[in-house]
Amino acid sequence: MNYRVAIDKNGTANELMRAYNVTGIPHAFVIDANGKIRYHGHPMEPTFANTLEKLNIELEETKKSKLKSFTADQLSAMSVKELKQILTDNGADYRDLTEKRELVERILRL
């Protein structure tokens, strides 16, 4: 499987299955970051994979948009740990960098 599976300790899945009249398994619900159900149905249907792919593309676009909204001053005000996390989240290596200024410059080039 190339997607995350959640564990439901609160019974939310049962509520969803009742609300959507789901009587059989397997049945997948794809819920986006805003809590909106983007798909429900059998996980082997092509629509399931297409929905996951579309959400991944949307997530990458959101990350890029957020990244471009940072100014050099905003980034400079962040901790080194925060800057390294931004680079990690965006698949950028920072192991060759030794100064905070270099981290900021690398982020601005992404």
Coordinates of C-alpha atoms in Angstrom, one line a residue:
M1 CA 0.0 0.0 0.0
N2 CA 1.3 3.4 -0.9
Y3 CA -1.0 5.3 1.4
R4 CA -1.5 5.8 5.2
V5 CA -4.1 3.9 7.1
A6 CA -5.6 5.4 10.2
I7 CA -6.5 3.6 13.4
D8 CA -9.9 4.6 14.6
K9 CA -10.0 4.6 18.4
N10 CA -13.0 6.9 18.7
G11 CA -15.5 5.0 16.5
T12 CA -15.6 7.7 13.8
A13 CA -15.3 5.0 11.1
N14 CA -18.4 3.3 12.4
E15 CA -20.3 6.6 12.3
L16 CA -19.1 7.2 8.7
M17 CA -20.1 3.7 7.6
R18 CA -23.6 4.2 9.1
A19 CA -24.0 7.7 7.6
Y20 CA -23.0 6.4 4.1
N21 CA -24.9 3.2 4.4
V22 CA -21.8 1.1 4.0
T23 CA -22.6 -2.6 4.7
G24 CA -19.5 -4.3 3.4
I25 CA -15.7 -4.2 3.6
P26 CA -13.2 -3.3 2.4
H27 CA -14.4 0.3 2.2
A28 CA -12.1 3.3 2.2
F29 CA -12.8 6.9 3.2
V30 CA -10.3 9.5 2.0
I31 CA -10.5 12.6 4.2
D32 CA -8.6 15.7 3.3
A33 CA -6.7 18.0 5.7
N34 CA -9.9 20.1 6.1
G35 CA -11.9 17.1 7.2
K36 CA -13.8 16.9 3.9
I37 CA -14.6 13.4 2.6
R38 CA -13.1 13.3 -0.9
Y39 CA -13.8 9.7 -1.6
H40 CA -15.6 6.7 -0.2
G41 CA -15.8 3.3 -1.8
H42 CA -13.8 0.2 -2.5
P43 CA -10.0 0.8 -2.3
M44 CA -9.4 -1.2 -5.5
E45 CA -11.5 1.1 -7.7
P46 CA -9.4 3.4 -10.0
T47 CA -11.2 6.4 -8.5
F48 CA -9.6 5.7 -5.1
A49 CA -6.0 5.8 -6.6
N50 CA -6.9 8.9 -8.7
T51 CA -8.3 10.7 -5.6
L52 CA -5.1 10.0 -3.6
E53 CA -2.9 11.2 -6.5
K54 CA -5.0 14.4 -6.9
L55 CA -4.8 15.1 -3.1
N56 CA -1.0 14.5 -3.2
I57 CA -0.7 17.0 -6.1
E58 CA -2.9 19.5 -4.2
L59 CA -0.7 19.0 -1.1
E60 CA 2.5 19.7 -3.0
E61 CA 1.0 22.8 -4.6
T62 CA -0.1 24.1 -1.1
K63 CA 3.4 23.4 0.3
K64 CA 5.0 25.3 -2.6
S65 CA 2.6 28.2 -2.3
K66 CA 3.2 28.4 1.5
L67 CA 6.9 28.3 0.9
K68 CA 6.9 31.2 -1.6
S69 CA 5.0 33.3 0.9
F70 CA 8.0 33.5 3.2
T71 CA 10.2 36.5 3.1
A72 CA 13.9 36.5 3.9
D73 CA 13.2 38.5 7.1
Q74 CA 10.5 36.0 8.2
L75 CA 12.8 33.1 7.6
S76 CA 15.7 34.8 9.4
A77 CA 13.4 35.2 12.5
M78 CA 12.8 31.4 12.6
S79 CA 14.9 29.0 14.6
V80 CA 17.5 26.8 12.9
K81 CA 15.3 23.8 13.8
E82 CA 12.3 25.4 12.0
L83 CA 14.4 26.1 8.9
K84 CA 15.7 22.6 8.8
Q85 CA 12.1 21.3 9.1
I86 CA 11.0 23.4 6.2
L87 CA 13.9 22.0 4.1
T88 CA 13.1 18.4 5.2
D89 CA 9.4 18.8 4.4
N90 CA 10.3 20.0 0.9
G91 CA 12.8 17.2 0.2
A92 CA 15.9 19.5 0.3
D93 CA 19.2 18.5 1.8
Y94 CA 20.9 20.9 4.2
R95 CA 23.7 18.7 5.5
D96 CA 26.3 20.8 3.6
L97 CA 25.1 24.0 5.2
T98 CA 26.8 25.4 8.3
E99 CA 25.2 28.9 8.8
K100 CA 21.7 29.9 9.4
R101 CA 22.0 32.4 6.6
E102 CA 22.7 29.4 4.2
L103 CA 19.5 27.7 5.4
V104 CA 17.5 30.8 4.6
E105 CA 19.1 31.1 1.2
R106 CA 18.4 27.5 0.4
I107 CA 14.7 27.9 1.3
L108 CA 14.4 31.0 -0.8
R109 CA 15.8 29.0 -3.8
L110 CA 13.3 26.2 -3.5

